[in-house]
Tab-separated table of C-alpha atoms in Angstrom:
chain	number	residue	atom	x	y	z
C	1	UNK	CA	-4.880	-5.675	21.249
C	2	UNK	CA	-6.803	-9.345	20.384
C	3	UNK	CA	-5.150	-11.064	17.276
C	4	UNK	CA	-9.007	-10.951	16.330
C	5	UNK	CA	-8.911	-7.075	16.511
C	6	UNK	CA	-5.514	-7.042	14.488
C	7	UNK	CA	-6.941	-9.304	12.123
C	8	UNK	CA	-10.119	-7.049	11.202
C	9	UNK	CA	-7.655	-4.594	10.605
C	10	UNK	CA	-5.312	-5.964	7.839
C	11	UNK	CA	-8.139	-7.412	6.306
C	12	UNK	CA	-9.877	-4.690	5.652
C	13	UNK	CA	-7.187	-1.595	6.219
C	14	UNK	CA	-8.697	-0.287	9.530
C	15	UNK	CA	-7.118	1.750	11.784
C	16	UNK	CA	-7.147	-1.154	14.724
C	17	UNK	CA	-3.335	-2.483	14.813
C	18	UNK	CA	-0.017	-2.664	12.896
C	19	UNK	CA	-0.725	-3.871	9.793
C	20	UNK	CA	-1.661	-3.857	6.622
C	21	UNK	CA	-1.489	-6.141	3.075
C	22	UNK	CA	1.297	-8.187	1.425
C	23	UNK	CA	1.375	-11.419	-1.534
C	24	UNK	CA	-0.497	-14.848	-1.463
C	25	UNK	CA	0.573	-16.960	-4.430
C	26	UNK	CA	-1.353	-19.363	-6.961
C	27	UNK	CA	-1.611	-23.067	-4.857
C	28	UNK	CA	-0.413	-24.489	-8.387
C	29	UNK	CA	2.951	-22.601	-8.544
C	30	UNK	CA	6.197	-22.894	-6.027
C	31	UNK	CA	6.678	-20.159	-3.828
C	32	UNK	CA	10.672	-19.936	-5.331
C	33	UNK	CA	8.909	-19.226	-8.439
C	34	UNK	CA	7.701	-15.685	-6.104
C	35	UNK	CA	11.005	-15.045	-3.907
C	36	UNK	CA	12.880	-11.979	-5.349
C	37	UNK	CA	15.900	-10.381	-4.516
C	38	UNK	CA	15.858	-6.658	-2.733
C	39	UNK	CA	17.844	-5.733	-5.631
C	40	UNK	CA	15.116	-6.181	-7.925
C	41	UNK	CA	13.450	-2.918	-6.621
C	42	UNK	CA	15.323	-1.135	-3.916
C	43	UNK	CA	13.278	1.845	-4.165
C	44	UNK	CA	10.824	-0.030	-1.562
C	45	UNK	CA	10.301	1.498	1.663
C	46	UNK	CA	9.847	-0.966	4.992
C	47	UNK	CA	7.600	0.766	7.472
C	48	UNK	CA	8.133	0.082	11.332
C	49	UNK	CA	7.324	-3.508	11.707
C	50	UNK	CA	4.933	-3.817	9.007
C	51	UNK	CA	3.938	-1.682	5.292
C	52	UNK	CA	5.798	-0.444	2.674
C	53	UNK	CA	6.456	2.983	0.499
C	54	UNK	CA	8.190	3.705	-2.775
C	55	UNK	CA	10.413	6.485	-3.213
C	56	UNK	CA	9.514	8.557	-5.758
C	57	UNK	CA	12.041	11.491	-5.048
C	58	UNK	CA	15.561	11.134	-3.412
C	59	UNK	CA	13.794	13.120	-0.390
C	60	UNK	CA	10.238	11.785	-0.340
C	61	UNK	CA	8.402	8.612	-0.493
C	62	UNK	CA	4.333	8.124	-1.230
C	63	UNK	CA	2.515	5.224	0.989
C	64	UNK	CA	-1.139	4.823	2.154
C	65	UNK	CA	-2.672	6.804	4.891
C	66	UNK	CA	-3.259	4.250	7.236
C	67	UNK	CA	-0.204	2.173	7.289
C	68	UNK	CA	0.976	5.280	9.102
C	69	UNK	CA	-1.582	6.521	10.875
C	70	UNK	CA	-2.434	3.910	13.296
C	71	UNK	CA	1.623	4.874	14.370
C	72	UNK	CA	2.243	7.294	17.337
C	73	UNK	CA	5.403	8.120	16.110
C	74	UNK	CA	7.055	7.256	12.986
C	75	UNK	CA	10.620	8.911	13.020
C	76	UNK	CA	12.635	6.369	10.380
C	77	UNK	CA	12.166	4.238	7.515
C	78	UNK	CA	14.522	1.675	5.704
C	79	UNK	CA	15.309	2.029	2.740
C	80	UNK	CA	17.739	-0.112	0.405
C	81	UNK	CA	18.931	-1.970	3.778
C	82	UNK	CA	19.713	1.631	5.675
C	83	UNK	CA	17.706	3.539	8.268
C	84	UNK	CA	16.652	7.018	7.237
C	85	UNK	CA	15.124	9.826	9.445
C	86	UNK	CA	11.624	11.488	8.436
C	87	UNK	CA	11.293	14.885	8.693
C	88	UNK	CA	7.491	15.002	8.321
C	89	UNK	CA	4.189	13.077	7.359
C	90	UNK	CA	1.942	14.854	4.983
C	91	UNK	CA	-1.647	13.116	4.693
C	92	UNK	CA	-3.874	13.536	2.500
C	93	UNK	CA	-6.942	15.702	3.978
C	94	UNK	CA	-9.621	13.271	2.499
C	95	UNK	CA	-8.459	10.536	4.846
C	96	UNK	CA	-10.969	9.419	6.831
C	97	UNK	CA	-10.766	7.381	9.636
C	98	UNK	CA	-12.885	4.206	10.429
C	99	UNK	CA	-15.081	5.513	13.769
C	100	UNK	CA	-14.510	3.288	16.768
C	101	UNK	CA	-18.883	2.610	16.265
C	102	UNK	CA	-18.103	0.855	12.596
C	103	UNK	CA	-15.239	-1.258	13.975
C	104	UNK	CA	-17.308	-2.578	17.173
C	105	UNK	CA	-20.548	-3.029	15.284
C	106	UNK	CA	-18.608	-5.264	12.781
C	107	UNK	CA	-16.792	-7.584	15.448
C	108	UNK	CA	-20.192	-8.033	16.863
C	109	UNK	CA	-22.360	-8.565	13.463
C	110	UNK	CA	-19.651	-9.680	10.919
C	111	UNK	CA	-20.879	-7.630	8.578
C	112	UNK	CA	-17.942	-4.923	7.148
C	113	UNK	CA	-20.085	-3.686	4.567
C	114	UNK	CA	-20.044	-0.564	6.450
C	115	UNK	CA	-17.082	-0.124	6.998
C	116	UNK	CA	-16.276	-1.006	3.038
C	117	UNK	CA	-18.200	1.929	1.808
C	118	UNK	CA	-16.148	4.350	3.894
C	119	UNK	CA	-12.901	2.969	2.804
C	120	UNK	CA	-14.366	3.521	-0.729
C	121	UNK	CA	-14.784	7.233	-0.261
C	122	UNK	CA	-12.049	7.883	1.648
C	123	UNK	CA	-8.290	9.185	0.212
C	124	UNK	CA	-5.964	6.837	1.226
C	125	UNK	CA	-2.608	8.488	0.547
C	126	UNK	CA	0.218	10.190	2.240
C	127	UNK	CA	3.633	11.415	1.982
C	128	UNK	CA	6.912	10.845	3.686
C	129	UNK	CA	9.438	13.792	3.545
C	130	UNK	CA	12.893	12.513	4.600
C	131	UNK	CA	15.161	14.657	6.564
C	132	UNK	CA	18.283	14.013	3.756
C	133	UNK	CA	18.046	12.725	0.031
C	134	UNK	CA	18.749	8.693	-0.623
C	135	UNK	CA	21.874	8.677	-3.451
C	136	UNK	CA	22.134	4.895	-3.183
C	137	UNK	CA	18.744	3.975	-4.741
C	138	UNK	CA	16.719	5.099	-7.781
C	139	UNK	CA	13.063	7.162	-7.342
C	140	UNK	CA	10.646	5.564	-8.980
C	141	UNK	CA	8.402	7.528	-11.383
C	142	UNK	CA	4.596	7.509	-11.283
C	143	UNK	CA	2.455	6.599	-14.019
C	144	UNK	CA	0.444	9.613	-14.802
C	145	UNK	CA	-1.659	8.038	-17.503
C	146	UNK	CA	-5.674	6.824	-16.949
C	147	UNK	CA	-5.462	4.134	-19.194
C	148	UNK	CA	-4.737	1.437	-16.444
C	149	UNK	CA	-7.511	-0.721	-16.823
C	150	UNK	CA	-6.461	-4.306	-19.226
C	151	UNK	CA	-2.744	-3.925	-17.965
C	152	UNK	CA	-0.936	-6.173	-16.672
C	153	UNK	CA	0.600	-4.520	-13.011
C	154	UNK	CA	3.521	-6.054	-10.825
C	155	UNK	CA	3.042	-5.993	-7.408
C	156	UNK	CA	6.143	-5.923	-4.726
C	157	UNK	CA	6.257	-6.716	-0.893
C	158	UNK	CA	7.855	-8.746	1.923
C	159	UNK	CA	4.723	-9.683	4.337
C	160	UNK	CA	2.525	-11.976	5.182
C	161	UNK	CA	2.295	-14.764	2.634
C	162	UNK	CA	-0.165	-18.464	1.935
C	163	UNK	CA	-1.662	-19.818	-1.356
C	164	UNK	CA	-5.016	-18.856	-2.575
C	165	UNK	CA	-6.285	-21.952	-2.020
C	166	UNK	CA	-6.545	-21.718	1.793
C	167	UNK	CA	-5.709	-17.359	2.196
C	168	UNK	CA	-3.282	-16.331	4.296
C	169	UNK	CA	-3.260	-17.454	8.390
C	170	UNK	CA	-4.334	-14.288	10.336
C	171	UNK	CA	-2.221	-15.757	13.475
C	172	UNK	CA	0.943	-16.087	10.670
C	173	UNK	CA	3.664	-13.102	10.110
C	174	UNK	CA	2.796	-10.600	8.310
C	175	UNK	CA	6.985	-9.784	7.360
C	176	UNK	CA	8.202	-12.761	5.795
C	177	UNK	CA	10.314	-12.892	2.103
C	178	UNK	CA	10.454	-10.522	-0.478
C	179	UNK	CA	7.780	-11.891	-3.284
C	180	UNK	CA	6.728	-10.257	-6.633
C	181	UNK	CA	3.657	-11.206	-8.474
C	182	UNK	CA	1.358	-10.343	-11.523
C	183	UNK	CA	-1.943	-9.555	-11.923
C	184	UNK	CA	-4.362	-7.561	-14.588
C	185	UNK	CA	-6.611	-4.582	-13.585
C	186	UNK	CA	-9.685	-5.177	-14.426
C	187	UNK	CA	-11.641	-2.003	-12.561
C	188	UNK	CA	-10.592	1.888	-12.166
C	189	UNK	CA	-12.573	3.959	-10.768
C	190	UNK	CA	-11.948	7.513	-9.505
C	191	UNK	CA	-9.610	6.799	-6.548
C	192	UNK	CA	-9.067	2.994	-6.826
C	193	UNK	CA	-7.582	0.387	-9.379
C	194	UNK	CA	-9.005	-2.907	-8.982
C	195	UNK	CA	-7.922	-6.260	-9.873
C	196	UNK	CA	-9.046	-10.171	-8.473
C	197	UNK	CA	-7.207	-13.474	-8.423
C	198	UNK	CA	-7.580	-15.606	-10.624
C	199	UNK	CA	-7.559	-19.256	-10.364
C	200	UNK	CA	-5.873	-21.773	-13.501
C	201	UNK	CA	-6.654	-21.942	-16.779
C	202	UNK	CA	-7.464	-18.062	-15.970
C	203	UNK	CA	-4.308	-17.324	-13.772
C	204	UNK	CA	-1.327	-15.357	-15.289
C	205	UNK	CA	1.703	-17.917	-14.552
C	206	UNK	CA	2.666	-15.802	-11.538
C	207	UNK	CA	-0.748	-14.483	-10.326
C	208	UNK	CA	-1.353	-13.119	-6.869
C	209	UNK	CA	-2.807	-10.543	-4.564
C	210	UNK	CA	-1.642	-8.580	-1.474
C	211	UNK	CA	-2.852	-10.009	1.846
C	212	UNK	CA	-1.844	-8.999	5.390
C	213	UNK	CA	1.654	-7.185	5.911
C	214	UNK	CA	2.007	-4.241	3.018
C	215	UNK	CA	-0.257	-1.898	2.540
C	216	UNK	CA	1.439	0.882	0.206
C	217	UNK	CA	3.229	-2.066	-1.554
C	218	UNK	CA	3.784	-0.654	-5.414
C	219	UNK	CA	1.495	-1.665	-7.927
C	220	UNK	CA	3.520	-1.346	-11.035
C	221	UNK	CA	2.897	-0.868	-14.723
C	222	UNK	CA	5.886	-1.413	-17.538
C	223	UNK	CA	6.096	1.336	-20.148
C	224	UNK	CA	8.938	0.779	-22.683
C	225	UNK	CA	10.645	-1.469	-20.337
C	226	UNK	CA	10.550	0.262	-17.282
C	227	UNK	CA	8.232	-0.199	-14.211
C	228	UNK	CA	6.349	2.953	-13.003
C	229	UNK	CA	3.888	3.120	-10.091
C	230	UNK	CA	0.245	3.294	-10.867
C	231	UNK	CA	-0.953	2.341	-7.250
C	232	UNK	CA	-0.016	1.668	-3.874
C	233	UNK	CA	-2.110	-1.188	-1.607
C	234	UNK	CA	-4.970	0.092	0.316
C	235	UNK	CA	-8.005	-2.768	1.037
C	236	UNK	CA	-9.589	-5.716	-0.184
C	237	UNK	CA	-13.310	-6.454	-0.748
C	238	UNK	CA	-15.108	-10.047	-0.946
C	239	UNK	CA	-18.512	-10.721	-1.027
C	240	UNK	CA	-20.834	-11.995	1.546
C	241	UNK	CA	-18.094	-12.871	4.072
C	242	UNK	CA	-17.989	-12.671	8.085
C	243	UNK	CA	-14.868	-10.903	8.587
C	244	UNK	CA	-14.780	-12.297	12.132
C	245	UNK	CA	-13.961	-15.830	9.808
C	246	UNK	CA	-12.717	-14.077	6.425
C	247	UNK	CA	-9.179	-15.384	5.313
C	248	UNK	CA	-7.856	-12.986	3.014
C	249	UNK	CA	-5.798	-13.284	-0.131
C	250	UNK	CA	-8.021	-16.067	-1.834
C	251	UNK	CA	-8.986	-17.126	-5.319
C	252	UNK	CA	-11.626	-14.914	-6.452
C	253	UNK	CA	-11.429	-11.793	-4.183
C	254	UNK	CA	-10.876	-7.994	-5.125
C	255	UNK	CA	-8.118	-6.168	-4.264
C	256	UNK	CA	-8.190	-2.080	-4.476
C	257	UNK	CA	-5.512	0.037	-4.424
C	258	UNK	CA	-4.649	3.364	-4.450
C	259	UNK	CA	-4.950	5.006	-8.028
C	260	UNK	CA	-2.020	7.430	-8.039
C	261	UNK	CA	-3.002	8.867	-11.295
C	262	UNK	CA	-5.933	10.643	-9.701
C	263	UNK	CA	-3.833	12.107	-7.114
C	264	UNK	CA	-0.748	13.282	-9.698
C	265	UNK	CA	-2.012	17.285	-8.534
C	266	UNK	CA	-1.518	16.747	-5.267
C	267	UNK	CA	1.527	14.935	-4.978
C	268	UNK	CA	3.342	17.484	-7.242
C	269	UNK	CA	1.837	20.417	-5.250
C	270	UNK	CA	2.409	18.837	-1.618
C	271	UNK	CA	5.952	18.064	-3.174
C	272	UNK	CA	6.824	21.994	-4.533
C	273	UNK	CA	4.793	23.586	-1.704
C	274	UNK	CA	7.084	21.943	0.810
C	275	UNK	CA	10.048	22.324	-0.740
C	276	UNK	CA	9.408	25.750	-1.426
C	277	UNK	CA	8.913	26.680	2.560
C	278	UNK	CA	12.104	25.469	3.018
C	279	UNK	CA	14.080	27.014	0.764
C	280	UNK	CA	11.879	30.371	1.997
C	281	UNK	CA	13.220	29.362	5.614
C	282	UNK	CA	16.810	28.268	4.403
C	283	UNK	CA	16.734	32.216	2.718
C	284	UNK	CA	15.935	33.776	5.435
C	285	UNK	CA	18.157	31.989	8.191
C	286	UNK	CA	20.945	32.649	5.699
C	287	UNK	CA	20.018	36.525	5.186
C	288	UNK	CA	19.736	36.723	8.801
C	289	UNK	CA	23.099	35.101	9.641
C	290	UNK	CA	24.883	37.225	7.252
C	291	UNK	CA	23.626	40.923	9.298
């Protein structure tokens, strides 16, 4: 596939290449000032190669749609430094996938507007059932309120990285470092939380967005001093831009992510429905070894 091609992609969170969204950083502010230690949340989930999920059970872990589906296979993740085997995907049936039309017709035209008001409408989510439960990190709950909009979030991920000033380099990695930032929503609608980057005076002291390299990073909100996940990272809009130029992760853009307090039903249903044909199959292959 043409960098240009992979590019499109984690720009906008098509289904074109491996890849997805990660952390640029205020121009103002030293990138040490970002750098955190995998300690700091090792309920993160590294994809193959690129993207991120957050374990929100000791057996399963909630990510966006397509930094899995553009996979052939995904049969592991890592999680707290260790390999774990998946025993299945679960994806949301609202997913919709960007038609092969959309994605020439915008590396001809530049124009992604297209393209933008599918990923609007589409349900982004999915779920990762591992094959045994993780004891040596912590779940993270999900916040399950609608009252997202003025709070401050905390957003988590290793990939690709630059300063707002300039974006992030689509020809750069998109797994560097382990970086946490801050940002406020300022949008929710029904599926997505919203929030842009800011530039100084207007900047929190550690402001930044996810770029290229991390889609289904958390996007975290404190409540009484501990960090549950409102939203996972899904795409970015900006206005007026040729994407065949567009360098994301500068001052001023929007990015959306997943708002998982729309979605609490179905996680919690996908979660017991699951769980509950496996216990019916455990029964039975236990009744039937007993005869």
């Amino acid at each position: 596939m043409t960098s240009l091609i992979k590019y499109f992609f984690l720009s906008f969170q098509l289904t074109l290449a491996p890849a997805v969204t990660a952390i640029t950083i205020r121009d103002d502010v030293s990138d040490s000032e970002y750098r955190i230690d995998a300690s700091e949340f090792p309920a993160l989930v590294d994809l193959p190669g690129e993207g991120h999920g957050v374990l929100i059970t000791p057996k399963w872990i909630i990510t966006a749609a397509h930094a899995i589906t553009w996979q052939h296979c995904i049969e592991e993740v890592v999680i707290n430094g260790t390999p774990r085997e998946i025993d299945k995907l679960v994806i949301h049936p609202g997913y919709k996938k960007t038609p092969q039309r959309m994605i020439d017709e915008a590396l001809e035209t530049g124009d992604a507007s297209e393209i933008e008001a599918l990923l609007a409408t589409s349900d982004d989510i999915a779920l990762i059932k591992l094959s045994q439960p993780v004891a040596d990190a912590n779940p993270v709950g999900i916040y399950r309120e609608n009252d997202e909009q003025g709070q401050i979030v905390k957003l988590i991920g290793k990939g690709a990285t630059g300063t707002a000033d300039l974006g992030h380099d689509p020809k750069g990695p998109n797994r560097t470092e382990l970086r946490r930032a801050f940002n406020i929503i300022s949008s929710t609608q029904s599926r997505w939380l919203g929030y842009e980057f800011d530039q100084a005076p207007d900047a929190l002291p550690l402001e930044g967005m996810t770029t290229n390299g991390d889609s289904g990073c958390p996007v975290l909100i404190e409540v009484d001093g501990q960090w549950l996940l409102a939203g996972l990272t899904s795409w970015k809009h900006a206005e007026d831009v040729d994407i065949r130029t567009f360098r994301p992760g500068t001052y001023g853009q929007t990015s959306y992510s997943i708002r998982l307090s729309h979605y609490v039903s179905w996680i919690d249903t996908m979660i017991s429905n699951h769980s509950s044909i496996q216990q019916s199959v455990k029964a039975e292959s236990d009744g039937s070894s007993t005869k």
